[in-house]
Coordinates of C-alpha atoms in Angstrom, one line a residue:
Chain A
X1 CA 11.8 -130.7 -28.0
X2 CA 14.0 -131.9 -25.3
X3 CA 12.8 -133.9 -22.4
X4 CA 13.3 -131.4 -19.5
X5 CA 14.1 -128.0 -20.1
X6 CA 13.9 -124.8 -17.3
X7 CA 16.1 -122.3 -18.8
X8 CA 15.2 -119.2 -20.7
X9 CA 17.7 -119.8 -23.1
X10 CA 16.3 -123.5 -23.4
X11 CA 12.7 -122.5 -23.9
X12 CA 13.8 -120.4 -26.5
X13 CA 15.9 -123.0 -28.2
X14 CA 12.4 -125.3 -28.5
X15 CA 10.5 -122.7 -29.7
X16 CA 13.2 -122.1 -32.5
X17 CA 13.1 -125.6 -33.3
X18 CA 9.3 -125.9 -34.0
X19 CA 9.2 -122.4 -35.9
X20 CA 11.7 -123.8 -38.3
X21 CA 13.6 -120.3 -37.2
X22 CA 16.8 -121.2 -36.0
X23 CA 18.3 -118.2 -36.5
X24 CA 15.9 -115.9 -35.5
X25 CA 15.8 -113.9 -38.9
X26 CA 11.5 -114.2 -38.5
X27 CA 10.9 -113.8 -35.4
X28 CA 14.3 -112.1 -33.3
X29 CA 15.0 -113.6 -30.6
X30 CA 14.3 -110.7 -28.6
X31 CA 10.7 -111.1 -29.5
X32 CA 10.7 -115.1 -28.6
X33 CA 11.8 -114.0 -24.9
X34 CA 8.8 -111.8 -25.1
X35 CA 6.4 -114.6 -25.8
X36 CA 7.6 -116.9 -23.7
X37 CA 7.8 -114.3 -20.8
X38 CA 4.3 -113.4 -21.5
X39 CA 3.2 -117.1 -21.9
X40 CA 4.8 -117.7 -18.4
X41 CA 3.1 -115.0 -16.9
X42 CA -0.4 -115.7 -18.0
X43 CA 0.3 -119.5 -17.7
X44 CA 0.2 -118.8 -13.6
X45 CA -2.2 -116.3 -13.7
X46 CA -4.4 -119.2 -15.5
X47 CA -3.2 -121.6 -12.9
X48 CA -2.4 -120.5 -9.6
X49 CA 0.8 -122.9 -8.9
X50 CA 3.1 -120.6 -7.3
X51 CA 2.1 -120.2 -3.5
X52 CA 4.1 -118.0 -1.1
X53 CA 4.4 -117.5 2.5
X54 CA 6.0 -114.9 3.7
X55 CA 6.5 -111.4 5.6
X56 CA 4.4 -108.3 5.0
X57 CA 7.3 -105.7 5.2
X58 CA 5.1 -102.7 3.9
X59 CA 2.1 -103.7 6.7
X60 CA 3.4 -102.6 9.9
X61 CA 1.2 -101.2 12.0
X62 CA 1.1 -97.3 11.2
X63 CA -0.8 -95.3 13.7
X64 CA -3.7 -93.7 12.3
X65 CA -3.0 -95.3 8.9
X66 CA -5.9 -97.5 7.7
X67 CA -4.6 -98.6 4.1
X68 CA -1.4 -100.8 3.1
X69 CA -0.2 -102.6 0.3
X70 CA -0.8 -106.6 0.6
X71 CA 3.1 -107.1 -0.5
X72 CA 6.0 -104.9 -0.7
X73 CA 6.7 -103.2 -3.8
X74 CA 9.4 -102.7 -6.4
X75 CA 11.6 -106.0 -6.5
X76 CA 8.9 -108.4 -5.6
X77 CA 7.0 -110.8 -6.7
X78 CA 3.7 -109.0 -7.6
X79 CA 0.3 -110.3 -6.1
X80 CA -1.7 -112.7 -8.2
X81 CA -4.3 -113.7 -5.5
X82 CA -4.5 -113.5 -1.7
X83 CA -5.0 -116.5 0.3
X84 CA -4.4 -116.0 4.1
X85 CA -3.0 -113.4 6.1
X86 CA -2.1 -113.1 10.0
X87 CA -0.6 -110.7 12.5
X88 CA 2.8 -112.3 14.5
X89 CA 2.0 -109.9 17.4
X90 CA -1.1 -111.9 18.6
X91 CA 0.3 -114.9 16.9
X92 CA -3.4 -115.0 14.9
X93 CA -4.6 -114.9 11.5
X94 CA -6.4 -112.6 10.3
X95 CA -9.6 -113.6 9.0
X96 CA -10.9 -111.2 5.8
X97 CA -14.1 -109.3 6.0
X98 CA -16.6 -108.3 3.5
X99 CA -16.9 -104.2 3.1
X100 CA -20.9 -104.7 3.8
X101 CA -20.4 -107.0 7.0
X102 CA -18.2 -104.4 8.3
X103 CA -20.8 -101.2 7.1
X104 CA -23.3 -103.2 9.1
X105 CA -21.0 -104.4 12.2
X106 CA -19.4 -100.8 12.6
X107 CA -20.8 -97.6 10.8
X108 CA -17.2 -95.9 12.0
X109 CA -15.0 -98.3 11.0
X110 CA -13.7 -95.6 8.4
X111 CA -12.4 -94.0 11.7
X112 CA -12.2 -96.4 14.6
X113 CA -9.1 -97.1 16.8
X114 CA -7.6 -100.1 18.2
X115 CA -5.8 -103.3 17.2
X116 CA -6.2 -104.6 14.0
X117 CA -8.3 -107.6 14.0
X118 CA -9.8 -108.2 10.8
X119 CA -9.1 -106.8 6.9
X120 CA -10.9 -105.7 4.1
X121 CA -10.0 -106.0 0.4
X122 CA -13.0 -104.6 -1.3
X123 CA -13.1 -100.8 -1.7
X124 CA -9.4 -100.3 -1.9
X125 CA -7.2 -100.0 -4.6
X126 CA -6.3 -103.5 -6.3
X127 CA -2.6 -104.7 -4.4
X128 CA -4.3 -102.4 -1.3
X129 CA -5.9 -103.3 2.0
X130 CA -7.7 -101.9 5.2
X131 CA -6.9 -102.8 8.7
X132 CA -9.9 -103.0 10.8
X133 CA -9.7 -101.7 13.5
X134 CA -7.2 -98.2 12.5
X135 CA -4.1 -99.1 14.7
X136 CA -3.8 -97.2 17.6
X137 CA -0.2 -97.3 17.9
X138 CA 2.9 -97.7 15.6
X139 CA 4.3 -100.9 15.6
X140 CA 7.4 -103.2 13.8
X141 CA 5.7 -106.1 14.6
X142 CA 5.4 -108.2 11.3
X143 CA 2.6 -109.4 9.3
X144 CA 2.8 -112.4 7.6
X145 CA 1.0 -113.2 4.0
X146 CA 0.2 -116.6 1.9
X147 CA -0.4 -115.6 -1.9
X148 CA -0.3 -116.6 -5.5
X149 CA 2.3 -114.3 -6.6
X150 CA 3.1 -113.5 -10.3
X151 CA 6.4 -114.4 -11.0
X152 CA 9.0 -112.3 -12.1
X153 CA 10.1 -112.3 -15.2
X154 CA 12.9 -114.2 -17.5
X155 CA 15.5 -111.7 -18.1
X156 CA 18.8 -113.8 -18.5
X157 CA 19.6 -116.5 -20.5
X158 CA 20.6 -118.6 -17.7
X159 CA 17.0 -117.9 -15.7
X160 CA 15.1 -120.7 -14.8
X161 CA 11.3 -121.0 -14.4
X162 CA 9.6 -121.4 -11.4
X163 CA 7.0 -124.3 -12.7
X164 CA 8.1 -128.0 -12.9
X165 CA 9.9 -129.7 -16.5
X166 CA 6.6 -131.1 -17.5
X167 CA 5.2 -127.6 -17.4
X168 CA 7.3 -126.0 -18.9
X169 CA 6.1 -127.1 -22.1
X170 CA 3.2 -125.3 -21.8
X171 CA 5.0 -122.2 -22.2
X172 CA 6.9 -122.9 -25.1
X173 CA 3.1 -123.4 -26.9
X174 CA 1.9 -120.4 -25.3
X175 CA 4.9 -118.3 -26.5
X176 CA 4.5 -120.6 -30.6
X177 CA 0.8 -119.1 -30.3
X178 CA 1.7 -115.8 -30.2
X179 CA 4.6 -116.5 -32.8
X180 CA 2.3 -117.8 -35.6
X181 CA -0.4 -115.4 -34.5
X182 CA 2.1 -112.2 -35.8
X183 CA 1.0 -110.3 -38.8
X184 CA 4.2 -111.4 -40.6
X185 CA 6.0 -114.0 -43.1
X186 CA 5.5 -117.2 -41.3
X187 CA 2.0 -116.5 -39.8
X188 CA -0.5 -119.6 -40.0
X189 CA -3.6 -118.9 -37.9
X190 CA -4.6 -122.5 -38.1
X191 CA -1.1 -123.5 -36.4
X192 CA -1.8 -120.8 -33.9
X193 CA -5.2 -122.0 -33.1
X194 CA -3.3 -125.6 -32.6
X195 CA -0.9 -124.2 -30.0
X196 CA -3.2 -122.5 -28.1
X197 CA -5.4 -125.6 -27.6
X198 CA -1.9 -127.7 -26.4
X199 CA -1.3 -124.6 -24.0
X200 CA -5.0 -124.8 -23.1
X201 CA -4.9 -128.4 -22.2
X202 CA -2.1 -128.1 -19.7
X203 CA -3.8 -125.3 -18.0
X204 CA -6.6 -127.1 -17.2
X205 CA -4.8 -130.3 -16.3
X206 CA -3.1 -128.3 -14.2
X207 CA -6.1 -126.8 -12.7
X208 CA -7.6 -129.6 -12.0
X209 CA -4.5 -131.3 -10.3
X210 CA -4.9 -128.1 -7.5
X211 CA -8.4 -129.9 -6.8
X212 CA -8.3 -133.3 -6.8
X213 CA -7.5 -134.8 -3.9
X214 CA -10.5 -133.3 -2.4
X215 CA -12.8 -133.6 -5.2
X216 CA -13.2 -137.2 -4.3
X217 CA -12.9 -137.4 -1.0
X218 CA -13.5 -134.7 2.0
X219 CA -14.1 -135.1 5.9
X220 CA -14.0 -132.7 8.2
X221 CA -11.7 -131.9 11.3
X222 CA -13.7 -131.4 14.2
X223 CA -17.2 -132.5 14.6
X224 CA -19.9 -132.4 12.0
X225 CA -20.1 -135.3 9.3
X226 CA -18.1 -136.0 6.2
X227 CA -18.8 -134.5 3.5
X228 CA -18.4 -137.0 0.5
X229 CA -18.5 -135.7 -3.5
X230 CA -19.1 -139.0 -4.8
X231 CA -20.2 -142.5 -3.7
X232 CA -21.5 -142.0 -0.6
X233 CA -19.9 -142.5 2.3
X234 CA -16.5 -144.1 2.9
X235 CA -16.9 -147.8 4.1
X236 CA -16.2 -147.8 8.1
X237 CA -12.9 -148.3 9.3
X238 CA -12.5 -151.8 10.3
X239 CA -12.4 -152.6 14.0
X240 CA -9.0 -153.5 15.0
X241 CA -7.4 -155.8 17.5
X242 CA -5.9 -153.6 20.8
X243 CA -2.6 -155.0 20.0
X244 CA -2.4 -154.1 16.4
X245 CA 0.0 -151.3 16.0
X246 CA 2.5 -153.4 18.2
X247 CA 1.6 -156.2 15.8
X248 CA 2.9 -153.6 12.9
X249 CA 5.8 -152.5 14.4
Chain B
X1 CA 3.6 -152.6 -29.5
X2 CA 7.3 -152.2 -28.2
X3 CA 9.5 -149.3 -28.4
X4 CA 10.8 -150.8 -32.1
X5 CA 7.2 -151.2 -33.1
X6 CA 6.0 -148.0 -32.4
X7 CA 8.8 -146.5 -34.3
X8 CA 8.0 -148.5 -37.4
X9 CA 4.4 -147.8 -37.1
X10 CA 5.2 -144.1 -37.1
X11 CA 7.4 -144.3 -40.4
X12 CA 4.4 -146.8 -42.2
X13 CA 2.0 -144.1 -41.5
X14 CA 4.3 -141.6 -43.2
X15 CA 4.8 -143.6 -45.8
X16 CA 8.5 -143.1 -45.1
X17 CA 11.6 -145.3 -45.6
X18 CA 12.9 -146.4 -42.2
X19 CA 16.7 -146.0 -43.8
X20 CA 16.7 -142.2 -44.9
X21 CA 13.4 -140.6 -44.1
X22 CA 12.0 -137.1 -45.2
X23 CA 11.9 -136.2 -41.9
X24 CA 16.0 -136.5 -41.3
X25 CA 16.6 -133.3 -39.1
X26 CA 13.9 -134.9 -36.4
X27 CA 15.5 -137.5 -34.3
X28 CA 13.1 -140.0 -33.9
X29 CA 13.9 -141.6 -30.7
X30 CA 14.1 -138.1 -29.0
X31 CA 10.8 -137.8 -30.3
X32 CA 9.2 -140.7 -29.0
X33 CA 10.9 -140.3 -25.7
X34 CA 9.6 -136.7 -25.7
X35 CA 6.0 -138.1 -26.6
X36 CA 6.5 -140.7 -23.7
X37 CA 6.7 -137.7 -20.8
X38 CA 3.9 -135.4 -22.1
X39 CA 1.5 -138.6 -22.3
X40 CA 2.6 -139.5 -18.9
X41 CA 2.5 -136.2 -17.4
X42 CA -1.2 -135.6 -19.1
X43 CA -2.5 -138.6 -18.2
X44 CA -0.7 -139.2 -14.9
X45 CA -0.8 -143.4 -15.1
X46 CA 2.1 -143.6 -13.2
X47 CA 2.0 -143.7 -9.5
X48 CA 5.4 -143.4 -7.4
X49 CA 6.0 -142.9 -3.2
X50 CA 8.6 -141.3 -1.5
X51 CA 9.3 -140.5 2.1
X52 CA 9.9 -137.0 3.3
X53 CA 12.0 -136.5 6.6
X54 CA 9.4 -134.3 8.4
X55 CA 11.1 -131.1 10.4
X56 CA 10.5 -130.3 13.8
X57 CA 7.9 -127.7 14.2
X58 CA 7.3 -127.3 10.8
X59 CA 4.2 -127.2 8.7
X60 CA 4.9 -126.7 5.4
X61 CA 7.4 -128.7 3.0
X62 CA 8.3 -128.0 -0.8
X63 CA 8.1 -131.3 -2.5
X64 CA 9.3 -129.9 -6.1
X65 CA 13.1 -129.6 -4.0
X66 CA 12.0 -132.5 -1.1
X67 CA 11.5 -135.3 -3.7
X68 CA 13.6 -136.8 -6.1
X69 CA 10.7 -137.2 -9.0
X70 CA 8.9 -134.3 -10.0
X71 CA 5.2 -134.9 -8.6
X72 CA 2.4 -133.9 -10.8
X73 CA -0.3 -135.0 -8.1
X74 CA -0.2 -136.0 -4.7
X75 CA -2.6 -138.8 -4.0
X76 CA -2.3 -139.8 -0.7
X77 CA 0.2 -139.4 2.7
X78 CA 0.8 -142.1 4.7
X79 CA 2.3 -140.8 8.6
X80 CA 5.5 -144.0 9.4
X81 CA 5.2 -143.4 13.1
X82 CA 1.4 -144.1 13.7
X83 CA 1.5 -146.4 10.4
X84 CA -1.9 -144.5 9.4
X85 CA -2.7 -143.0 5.7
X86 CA -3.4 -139.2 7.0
X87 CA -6.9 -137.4 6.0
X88 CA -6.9 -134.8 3.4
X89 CA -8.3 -131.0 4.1
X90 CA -8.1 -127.7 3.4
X91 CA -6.1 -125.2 5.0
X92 CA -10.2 -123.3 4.6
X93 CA -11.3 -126.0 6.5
X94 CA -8.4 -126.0 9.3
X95 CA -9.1 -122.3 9.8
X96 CA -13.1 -123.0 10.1
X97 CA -12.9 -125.3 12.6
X98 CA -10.0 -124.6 14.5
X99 CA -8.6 -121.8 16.5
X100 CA -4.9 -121.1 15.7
X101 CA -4.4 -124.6 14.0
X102 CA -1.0 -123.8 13.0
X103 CA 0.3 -123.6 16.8
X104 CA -0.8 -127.5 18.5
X105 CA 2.2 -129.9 17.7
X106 CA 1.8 -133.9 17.5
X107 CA 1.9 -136.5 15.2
X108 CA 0.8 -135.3 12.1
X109 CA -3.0 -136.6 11.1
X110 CA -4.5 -134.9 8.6
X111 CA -2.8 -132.9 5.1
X112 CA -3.4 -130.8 2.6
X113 CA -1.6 -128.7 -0.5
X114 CA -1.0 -125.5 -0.6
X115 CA 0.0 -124.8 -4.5
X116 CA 0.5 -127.5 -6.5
X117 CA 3.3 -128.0 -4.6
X118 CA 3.8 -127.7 -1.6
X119 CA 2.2 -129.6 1.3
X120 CA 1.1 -129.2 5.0
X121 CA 0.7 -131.5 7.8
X122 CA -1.5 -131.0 11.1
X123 CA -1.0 -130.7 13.7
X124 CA 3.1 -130.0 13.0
X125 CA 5.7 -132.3 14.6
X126 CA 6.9 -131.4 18.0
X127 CA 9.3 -128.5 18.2
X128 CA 12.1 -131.8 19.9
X129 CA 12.9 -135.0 19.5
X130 CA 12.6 -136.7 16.3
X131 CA 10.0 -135.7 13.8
X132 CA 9.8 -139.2 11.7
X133 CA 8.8 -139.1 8.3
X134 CA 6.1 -139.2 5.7
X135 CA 5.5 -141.3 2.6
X136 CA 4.1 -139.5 -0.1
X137 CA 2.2 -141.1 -2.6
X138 CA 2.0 -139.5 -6.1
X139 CA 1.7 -139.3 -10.0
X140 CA 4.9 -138.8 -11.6
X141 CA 6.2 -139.2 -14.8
X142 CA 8.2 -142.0 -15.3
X143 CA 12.0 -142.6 -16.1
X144 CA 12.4 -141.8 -20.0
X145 CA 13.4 -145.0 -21.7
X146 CA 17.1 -145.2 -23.4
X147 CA 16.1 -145.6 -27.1
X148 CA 17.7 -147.7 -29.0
X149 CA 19.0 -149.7 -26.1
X150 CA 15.5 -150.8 -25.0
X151 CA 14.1 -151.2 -28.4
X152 CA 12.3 -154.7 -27.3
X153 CA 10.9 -153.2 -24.3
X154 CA 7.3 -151.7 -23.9
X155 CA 5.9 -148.5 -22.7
X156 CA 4.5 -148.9 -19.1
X157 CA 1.0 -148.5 -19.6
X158 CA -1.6 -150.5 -21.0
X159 CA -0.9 -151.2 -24.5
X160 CA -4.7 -150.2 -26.0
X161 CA -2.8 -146.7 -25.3
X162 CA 0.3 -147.3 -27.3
X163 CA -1.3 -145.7 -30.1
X164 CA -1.3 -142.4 -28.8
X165 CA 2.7 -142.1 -28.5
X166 CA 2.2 -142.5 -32.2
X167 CA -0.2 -139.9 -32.7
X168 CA 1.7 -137.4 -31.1
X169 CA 5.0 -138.1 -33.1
X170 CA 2.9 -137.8 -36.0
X171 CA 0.8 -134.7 -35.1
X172 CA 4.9 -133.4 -34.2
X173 CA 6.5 -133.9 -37.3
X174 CA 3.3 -132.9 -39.7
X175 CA 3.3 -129.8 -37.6
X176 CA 7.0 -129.0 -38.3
X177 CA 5.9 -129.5 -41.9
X178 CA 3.4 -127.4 -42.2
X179 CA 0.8 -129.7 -42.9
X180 CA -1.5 -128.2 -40.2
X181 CA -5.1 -130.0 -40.7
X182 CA -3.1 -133.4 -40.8
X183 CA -1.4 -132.1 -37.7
X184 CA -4.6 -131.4 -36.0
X185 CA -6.3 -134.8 -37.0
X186 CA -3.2 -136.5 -34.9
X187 CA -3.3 -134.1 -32.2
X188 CA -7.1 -134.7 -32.0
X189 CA -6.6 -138.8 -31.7
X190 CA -4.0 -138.3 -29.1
X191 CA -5.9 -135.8 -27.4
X192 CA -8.8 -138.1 -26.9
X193 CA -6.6 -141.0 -25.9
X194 CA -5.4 -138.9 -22.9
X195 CA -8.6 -138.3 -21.9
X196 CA -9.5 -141.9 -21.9
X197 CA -6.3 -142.8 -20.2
X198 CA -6.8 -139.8 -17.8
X199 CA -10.0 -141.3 -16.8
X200 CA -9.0 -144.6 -16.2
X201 CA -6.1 -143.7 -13.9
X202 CA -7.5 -141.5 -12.0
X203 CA -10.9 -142.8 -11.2
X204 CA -10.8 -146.4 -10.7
X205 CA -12.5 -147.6 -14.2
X206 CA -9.8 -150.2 -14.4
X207 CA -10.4 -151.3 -11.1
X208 CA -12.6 -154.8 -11.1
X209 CA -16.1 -154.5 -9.3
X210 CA -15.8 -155.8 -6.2
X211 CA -19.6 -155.2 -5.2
X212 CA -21.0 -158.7 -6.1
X213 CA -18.2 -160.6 -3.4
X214 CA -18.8 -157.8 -0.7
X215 CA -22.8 -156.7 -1.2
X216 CA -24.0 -153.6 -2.1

């Protein structure tokens, strides 16, 4: 396998090379796009490196309308996992309620009016939320999203992934997994078995990666103590002298 | 070992002849480079900084197209202008404990990652005048070496670990010959050696204990 590699075409090329298929007469080539396609997808699903932030341009404010889709549809990346979503008109987020705080806060909220303050995912259908309060009024004001999207797919030769070089590896052993996995000449379970442990081991380095700068360390912003994982407390910052940034610069 | 040695160990365990080995349609150097970037990147031993321009008004910055090395983990951000490492946090936190965070401007204090990614700075740099810069501190795999050229020349890392570039050539080239459970033994050696190497690089082990000249 090469040392970097981000194009379709490239991905398949490595694959070809530890199948021993070169031409493709085992497994077409056709069917190596599919694996690698449907390594990359599950590979983000498994660990949540894309991130997006960006406009909402099925979510304007309808009035009367209580349900819209998180992203827009056909053409887009589809949603993975939301993180974060706020309203440009107020210029605030939009903090996410739970469908039994808002039974308990407001028994009408399946009808009340007004201007959308908070937003429920539970109860709707998945890719779907509710606005809390209904909007009163129709609006083009934008809403803005952060999300893990799913990427879309490799159609072309010449399209790249998303993920870094030294990920890309990973789906070139998800993608031999499925290869050696096929009821056909060439199948070897064993091999299979292999592949998906090297795919597994980058997903959860990769996890952990998303994790670890906080894993060891954490403090807060405002007020309130540190919170520290492991060894205690940090030592105090040493006193310094009044002059000392001068002294630096 | 050095880049020769490892390359001779590889054919000894193979029983192989250094001159025309079984294994001619693998390039040997390619694969020792190759096993030289997935150890790196697995075991992320190698620690690099950069410094990003910051933006005005600008929270967020891509460092897969900011840097020139790919980062596998960012470790720590240092701000230039008030020559103080920043504190890590969430963006969960941030929205906890402050009301419209993403608004205030000032010299950037405190970061976090969005992604793998991507990373934020609070409060943003002001909307004029000049923004400064950063310096990232990260893991990042290191420069591949130029094999044969740097034949007498070492990997970076500690040399207990050399082992393991081995193992995964082996476990690579048994695999391609369909001699699986051989395969798997290799992959299993090298696995563990990443793990130990993992360990050390990340947490500190190879740090001496400093306890007995400061107190407890």
């Amino acid at each position: 396998m090469p040392y970097a590699f981000k194009t379709l075409a490239q991905l398949r090329t490595a694959v070809a090379d530890k199948t021993g298929d070169r031409t493709f007469r085992i497994w077409t080539s056709a069917e190596v796009n599919k694996y690698i396609n449907d390594a990359y997808q599950d590979f983000c699903a498994d660990t949540l490196v894309l991130w997006i932030r960006g406009i909402n341009f099925l979510a304007d404010d309808l009035a009367g309308v209580a349900v819209y889709p998180i992203i827009s549809g056909e053409g887009s990346p589809t949603l993975i996992q939301l993180e974060r979503m706020f309203t440009n008109a107020r210029q605030i987020r939009m903090p996410p309620i739970s469908l039994h705080w808002l039974q308990q806060l407001d028994p009408q909220y399946l009808t009340r009016l007004g201007s959308p303050e908070y937003y429920v995912t539970e109860g709707e259908a998945i890719g779907f939320f509710r606005k809390y309060p209904i909007p009163a009024v129709t609006s083009s004001v934008p809403y803005f999203v952060e999300y893990v999207p799913r990427p879309n797919p490799l159609l072309a030769d010449g399209n790249t992934v998303l993920v870094p070089n030294h990920m890309a590896k990973a789906l070139v052993y998800g993608a031999l997994r499925r290869c050696f996995e096929r009821d056909s000449p060439g199948q070897d379970l064993r091999l299979a078995e292999h592949y998906q442990k090297r795919y597994e081991l980058y997903v959860e380095i990769t996890r952990t990666r998303k994790s670890r700068i906080l894993s060891t360390y954490r403090t807060r912003v405002m007020g309130g103590r540190g919170t520290f994982k492991r060894g205690g407390f940090p030592p105090a910052r040493p006193i310094r002298p009044p002059d000392w940034d001068t002294h630096l610069a | 070992m050095t880049w020769a040695e490892i390359r001779a160990e590889i054919f000894r365990r193979l029983e192989e002849n250094a001159v025309t080995p079984d294994f001619h349609d693998v390039s040997i150097n390619a694969l020792i480079t190759e096993a030289y970037g997935d150890f790196s990147a697995l075991s992320e031993w190698n620690e690099v900084n950069q410094d990003v321009t910051l933006i005005n008004g600008t929270t967020y910055y891509d460092l897969l197209n900011t840097l020139t090395i790919e980062p596998l983990t960012v470790r720590s951000v240092y701000n230039n202008q008030i020559k103080r490492f920043m504190n890590p946090t969430t963006y969960q936190e941030l929205d906890h404990n402050i009301d419209r965070w993403e608004f205030p401007t000032g010299n950037p204090q405190w970061f976090f990652i969005r992604g793998v990614w991507h990373l934020g700075v609070f409060p943003k740099p002001p909307t004029t005048g000049s923004p400064g810069s950063v310096k990232v501190f990260f893991k990042a795999v290191p420069a591949p070496p130029s094999l044969p050229a740097d034949d007498a020349l070492s990997p970076g890392f500690d040399h207990d670990f050399h082992e393991a570039l081995v193992f995964y050539c082996l476990s690579d080239m048994l695999e391609d010959d369909r001699e699986t459970g051989k395969a798997l033994k290799y992959y299993g050696l090298y696995r563990k050696l990443v793990a130990k190497m993992r360990k050390r690089a990340l947490e500190g082990h190879n740090q001496p204990d400093l306890t007995r000249y400061v107190g407890d």
